[in-house]
PDB file of N, CA and C and ligand atoms in Angstrom:
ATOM      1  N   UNK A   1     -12.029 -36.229 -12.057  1.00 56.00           N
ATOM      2  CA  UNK A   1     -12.822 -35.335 -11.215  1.00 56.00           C
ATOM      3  C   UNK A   1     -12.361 -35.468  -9.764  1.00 56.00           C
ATOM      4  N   UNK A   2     -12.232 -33.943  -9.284  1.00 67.00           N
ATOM      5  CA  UNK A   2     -11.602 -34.095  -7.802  1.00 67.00           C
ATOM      6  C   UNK A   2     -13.189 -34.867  -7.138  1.00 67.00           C
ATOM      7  N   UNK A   3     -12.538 -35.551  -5.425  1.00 77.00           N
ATOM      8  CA  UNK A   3     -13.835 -36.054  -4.819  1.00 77.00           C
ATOM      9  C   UNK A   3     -14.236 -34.686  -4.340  1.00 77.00           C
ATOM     10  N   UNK A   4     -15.389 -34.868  -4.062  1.00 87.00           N
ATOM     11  CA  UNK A   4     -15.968 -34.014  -3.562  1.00 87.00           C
ATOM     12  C   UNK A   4     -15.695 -33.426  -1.820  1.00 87.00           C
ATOM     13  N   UNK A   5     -16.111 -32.490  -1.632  1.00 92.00           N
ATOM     14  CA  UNK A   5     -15.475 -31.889  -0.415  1.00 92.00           C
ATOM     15  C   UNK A   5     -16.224 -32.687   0.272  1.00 92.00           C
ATOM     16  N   UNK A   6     -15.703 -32.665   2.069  1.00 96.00           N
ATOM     17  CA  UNK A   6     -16.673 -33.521   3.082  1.00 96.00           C
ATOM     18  C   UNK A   6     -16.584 -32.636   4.300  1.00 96.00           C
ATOM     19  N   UNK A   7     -17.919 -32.051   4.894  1.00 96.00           N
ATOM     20  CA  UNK A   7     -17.954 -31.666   5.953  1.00 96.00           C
ATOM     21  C   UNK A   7     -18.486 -32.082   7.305  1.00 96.00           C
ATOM     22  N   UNK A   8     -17.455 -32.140   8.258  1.00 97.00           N
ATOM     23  CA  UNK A   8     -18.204 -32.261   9.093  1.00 97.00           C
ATOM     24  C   UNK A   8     -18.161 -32.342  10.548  1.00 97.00           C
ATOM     25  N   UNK A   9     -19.242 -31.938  11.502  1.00 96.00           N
ATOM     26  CA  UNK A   9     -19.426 -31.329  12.523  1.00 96.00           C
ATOM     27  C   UNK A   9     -18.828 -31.607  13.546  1.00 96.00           C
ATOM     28  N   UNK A  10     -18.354 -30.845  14.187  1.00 94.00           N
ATOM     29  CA  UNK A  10     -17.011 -31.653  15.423  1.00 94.00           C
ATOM     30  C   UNK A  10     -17.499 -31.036  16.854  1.00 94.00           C
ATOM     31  N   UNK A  11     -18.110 -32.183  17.322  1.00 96.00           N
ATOM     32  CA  UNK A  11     -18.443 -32.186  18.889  1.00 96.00           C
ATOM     33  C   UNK A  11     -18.209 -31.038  19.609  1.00 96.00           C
ATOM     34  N   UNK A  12     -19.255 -29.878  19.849  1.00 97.00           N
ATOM     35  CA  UNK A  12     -19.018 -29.113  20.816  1.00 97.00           C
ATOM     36  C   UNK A  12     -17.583 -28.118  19.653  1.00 97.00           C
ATOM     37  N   UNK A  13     -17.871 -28.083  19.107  1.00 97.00           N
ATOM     38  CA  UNK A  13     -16.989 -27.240  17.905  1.00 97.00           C
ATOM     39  C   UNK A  13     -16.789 -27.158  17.038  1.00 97.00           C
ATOM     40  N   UNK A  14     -15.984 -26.810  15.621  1.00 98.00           N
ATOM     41  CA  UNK A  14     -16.540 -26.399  14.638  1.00 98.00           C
ATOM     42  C   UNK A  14     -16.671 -27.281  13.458  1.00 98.00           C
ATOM     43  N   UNK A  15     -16.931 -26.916  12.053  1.00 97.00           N
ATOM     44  CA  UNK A  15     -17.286 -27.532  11.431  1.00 97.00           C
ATOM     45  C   UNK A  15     -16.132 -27.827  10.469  1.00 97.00           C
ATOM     46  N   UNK A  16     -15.433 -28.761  10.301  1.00 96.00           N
ATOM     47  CA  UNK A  16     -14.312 -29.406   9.473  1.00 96.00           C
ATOM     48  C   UNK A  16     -14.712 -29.322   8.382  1.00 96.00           C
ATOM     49  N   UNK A  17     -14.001 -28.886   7.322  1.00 95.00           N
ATOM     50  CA  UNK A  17     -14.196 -29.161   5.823  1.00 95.00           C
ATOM     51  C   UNK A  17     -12.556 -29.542   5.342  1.00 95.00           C
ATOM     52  N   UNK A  18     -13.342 -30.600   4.387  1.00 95.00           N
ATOM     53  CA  UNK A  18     -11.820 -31.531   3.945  1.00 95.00           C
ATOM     54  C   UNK A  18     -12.338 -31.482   2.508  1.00 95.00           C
ATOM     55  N   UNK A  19     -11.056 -31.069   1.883  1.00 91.00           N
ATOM     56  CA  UNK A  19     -10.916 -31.189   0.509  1.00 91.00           C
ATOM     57  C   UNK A  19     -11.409 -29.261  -0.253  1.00 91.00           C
ATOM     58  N   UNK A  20     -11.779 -29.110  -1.235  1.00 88.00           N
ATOM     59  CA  UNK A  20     -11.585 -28.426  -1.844  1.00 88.00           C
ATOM     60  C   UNK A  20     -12.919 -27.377  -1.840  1.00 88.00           C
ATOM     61  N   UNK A  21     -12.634 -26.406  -1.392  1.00 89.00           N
ATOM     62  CA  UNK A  21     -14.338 -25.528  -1.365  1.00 89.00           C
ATOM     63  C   UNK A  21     -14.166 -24.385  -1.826  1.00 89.00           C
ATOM     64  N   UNK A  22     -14.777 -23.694  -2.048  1.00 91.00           N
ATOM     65  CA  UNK A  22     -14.383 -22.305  -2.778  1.00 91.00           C
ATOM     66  C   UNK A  22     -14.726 -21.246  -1.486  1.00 91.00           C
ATOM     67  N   UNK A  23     -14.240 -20.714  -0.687  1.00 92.00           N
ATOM     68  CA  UNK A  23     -14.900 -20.093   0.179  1.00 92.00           C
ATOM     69  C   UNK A  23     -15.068 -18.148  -0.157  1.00 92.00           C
ATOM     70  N   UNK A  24     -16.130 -17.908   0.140  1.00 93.00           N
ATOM     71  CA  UNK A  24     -16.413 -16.405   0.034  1.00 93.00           C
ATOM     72  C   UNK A  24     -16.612 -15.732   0.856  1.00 93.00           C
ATOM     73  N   UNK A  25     -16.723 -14.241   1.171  1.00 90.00           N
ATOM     74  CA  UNK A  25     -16.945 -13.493   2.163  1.00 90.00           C
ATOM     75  C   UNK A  25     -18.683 -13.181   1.964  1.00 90.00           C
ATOM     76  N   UNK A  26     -19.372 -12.234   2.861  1.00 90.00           N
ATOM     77  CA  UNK A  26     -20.293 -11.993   2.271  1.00 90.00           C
ATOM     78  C   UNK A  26     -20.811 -11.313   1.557  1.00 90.00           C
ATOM     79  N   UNK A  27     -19.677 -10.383   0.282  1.00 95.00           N
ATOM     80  CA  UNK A  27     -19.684  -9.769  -0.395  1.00 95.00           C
ATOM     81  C   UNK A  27     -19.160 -10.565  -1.913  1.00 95.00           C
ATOM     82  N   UNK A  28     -19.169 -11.929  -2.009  1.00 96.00           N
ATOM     83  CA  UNK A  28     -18.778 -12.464  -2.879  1.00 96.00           C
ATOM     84  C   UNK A  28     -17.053 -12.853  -3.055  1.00 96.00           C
ATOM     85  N   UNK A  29     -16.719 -11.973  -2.000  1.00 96.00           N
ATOM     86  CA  UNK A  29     -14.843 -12.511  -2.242  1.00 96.00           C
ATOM     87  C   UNK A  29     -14.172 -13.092  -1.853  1.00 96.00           C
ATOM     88  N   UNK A  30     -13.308 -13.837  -2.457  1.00 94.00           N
ATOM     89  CA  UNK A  30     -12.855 -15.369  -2.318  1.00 94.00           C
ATOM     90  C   UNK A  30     -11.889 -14.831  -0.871  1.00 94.00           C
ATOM     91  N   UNK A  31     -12.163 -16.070   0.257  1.00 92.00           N
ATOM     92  CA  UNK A  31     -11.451 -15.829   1.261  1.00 92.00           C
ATOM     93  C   UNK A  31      -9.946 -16.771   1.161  1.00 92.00           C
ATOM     94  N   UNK A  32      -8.903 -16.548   1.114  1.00 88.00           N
ATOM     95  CA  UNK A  32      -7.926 -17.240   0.946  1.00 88.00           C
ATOM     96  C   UNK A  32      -7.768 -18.246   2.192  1.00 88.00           C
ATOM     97  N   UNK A  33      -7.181 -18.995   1.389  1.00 84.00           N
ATOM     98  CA  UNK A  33      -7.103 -20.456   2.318  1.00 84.00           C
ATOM     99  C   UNK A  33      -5.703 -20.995   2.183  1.00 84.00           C
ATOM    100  N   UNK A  34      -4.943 -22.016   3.112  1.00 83.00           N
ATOM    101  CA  UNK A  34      -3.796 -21.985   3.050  1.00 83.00           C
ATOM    102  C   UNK A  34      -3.689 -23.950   3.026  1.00 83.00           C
ATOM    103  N   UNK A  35      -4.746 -24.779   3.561  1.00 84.00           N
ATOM    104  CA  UNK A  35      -4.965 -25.721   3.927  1.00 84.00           C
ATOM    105  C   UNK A  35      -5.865 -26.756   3.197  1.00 84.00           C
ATOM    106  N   UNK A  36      -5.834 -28.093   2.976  1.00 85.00           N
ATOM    107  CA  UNK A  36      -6.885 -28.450   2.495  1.00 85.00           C
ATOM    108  C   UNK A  36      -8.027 -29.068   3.452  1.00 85.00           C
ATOM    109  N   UNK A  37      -7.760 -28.958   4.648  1.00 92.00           N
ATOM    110  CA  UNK A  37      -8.952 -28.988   5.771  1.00 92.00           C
ATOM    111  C   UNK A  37      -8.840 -28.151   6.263  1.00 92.00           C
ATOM    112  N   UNK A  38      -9.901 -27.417   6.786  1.00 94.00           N
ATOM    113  CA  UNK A  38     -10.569 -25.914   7.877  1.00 94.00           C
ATOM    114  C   UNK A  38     -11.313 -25.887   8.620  1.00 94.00           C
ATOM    115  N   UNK A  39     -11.637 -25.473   9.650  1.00 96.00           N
ATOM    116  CA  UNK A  39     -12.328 -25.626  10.750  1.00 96.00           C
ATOM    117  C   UNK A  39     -12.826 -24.121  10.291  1.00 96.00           C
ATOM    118  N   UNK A  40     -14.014 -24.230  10.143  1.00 96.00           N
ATOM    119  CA  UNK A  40     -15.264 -23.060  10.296  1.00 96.00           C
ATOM    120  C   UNK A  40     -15.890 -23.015  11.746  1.00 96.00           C
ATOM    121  N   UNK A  41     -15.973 -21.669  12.336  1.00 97.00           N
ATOM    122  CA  UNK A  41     -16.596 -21.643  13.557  1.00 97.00           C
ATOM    123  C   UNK A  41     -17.989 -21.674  13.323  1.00 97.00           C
ATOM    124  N   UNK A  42     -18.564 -22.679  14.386  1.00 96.00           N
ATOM    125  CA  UNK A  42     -20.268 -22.252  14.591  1.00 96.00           C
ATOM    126  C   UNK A  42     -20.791 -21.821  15.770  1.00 96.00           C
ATOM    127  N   UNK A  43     -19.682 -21.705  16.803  1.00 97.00           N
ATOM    128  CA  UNK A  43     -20.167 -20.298  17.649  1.00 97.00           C
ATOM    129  C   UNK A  43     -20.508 -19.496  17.603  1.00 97.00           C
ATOM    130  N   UNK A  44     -19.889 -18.568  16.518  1.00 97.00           N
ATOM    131  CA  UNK A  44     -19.604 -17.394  16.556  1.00 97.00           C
ATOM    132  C   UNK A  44     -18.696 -16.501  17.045  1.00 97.00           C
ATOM    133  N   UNK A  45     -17.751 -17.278  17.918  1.00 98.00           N
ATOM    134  CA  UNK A  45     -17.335 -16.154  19.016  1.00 98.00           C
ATOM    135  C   UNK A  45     -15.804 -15.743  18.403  1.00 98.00           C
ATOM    136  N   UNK A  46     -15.219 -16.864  17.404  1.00 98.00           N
ATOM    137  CA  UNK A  46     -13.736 -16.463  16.658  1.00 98.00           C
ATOM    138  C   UNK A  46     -13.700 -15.089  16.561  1.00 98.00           C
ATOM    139  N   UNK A  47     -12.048 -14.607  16.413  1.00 97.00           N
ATOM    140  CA  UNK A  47     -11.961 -13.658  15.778  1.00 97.00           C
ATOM    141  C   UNK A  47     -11.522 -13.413  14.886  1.00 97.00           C
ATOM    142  N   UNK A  48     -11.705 -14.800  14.227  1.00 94.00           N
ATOM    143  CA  UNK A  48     -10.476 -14.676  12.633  1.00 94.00           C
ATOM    144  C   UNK A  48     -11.800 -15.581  11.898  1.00 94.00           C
ATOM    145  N   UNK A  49     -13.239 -15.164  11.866  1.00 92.00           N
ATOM    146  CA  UNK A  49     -13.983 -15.532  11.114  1.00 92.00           C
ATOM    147  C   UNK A  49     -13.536 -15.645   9.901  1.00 92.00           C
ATOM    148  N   UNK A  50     -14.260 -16.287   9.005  1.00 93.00           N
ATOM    149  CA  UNK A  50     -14.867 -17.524   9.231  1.00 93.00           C
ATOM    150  C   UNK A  50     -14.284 -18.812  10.124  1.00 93.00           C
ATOM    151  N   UNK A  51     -12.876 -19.043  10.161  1.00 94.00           N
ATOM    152  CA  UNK A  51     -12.459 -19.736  10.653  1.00 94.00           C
ATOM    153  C   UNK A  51     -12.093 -20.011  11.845  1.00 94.00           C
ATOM    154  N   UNK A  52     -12.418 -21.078  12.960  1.00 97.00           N
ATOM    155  CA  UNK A  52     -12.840 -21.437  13.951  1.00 97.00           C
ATOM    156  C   UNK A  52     -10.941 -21.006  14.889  1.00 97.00           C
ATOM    157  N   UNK A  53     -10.724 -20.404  16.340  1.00 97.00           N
ATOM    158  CA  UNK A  53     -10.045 -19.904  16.583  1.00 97.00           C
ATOM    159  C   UNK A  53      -9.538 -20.563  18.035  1.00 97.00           C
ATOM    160  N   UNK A  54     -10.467 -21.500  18.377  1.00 98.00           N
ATOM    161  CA  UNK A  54     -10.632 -22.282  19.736  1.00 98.00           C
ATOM    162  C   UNK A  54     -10.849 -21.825  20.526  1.00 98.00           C
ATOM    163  N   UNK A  55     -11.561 -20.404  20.396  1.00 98.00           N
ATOM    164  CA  UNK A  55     -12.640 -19.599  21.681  1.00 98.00           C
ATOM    165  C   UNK A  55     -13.672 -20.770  22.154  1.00 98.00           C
ATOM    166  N   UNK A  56     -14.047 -21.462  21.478  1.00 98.00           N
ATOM    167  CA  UNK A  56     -15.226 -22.262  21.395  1.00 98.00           C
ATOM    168  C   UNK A  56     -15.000 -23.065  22.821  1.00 98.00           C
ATOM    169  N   UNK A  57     -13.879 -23.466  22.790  1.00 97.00           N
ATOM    170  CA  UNK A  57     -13.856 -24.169  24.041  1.00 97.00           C
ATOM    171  C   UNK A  57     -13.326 -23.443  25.551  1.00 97.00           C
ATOM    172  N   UNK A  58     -12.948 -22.171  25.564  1.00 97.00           N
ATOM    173  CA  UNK A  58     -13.152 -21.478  26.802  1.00 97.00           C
ATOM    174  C   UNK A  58     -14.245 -21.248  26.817  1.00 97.00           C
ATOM    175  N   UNK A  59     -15.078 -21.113  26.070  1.00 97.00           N
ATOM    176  CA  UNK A  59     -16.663 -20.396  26.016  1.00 97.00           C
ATOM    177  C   UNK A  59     -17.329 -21.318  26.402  1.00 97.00           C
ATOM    178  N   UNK A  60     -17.281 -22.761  26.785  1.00 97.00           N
ATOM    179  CA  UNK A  60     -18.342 -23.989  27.059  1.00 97.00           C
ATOM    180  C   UNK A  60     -19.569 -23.809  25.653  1.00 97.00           C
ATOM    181  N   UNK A  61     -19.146 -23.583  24.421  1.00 97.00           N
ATOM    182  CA  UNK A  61     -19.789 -24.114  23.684  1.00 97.00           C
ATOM    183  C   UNK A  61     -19.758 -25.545  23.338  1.00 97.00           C
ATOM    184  N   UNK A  62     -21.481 -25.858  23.509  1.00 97.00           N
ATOM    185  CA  UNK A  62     -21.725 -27.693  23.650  1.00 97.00           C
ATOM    186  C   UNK A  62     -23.007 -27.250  22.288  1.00 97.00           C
ATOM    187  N   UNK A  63     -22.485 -28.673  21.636  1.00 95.00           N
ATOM    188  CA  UNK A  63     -23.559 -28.531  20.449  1.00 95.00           C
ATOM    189  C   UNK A  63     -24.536 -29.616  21.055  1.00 95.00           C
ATOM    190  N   UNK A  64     -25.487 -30.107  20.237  1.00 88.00           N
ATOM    191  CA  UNK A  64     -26.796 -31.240  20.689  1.00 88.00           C
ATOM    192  C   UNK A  64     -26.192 -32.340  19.918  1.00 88.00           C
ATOM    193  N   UNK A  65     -25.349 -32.489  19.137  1.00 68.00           N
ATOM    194  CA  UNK A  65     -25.289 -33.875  18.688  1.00 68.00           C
ATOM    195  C   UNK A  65     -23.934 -34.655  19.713  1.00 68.00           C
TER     196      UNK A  65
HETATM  197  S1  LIG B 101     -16.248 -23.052  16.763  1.00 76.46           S
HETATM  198 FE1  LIG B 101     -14.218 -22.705  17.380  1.00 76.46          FE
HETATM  199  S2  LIG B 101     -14.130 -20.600  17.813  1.00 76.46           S
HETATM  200 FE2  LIG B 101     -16.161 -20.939  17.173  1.00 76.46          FE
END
């Protein structure tokens, strides 16, 4: 059994996922992936959603943790 995926939250930017995830759009379709870690944006502000684009840090996005 593969390990399980691990995510997680990166200071003032996005959210790392390592290992194996199935990712979808919000219509159910598989978003292709090229990597086995990804940075998901939680800004919002990317333009290559889902995946994080490093707008985040011209933008002074600061998370609370
Ligand atoms: S978290 Fe990096 S562009 Fe949004």
């Amino acid at each position: 059994m593969a390990d399980p995926a691990r995510i997680t939250a990166y200071p003032d930017g996005p959210l790392l996922v390592r290992g194996e995830v199935d990712l979808r759009d919000a219509a159910g379709r598989p978003i292709p992936q090229n990597r086995r870690t990804v940075a998901l944006c939680r800004c919002g502000l990317s333009t290559i959603k889902p995946f994080c684009d490093g707008t985040h840090k011209a933008a002074g996005f600061r998370t609370d943790d």
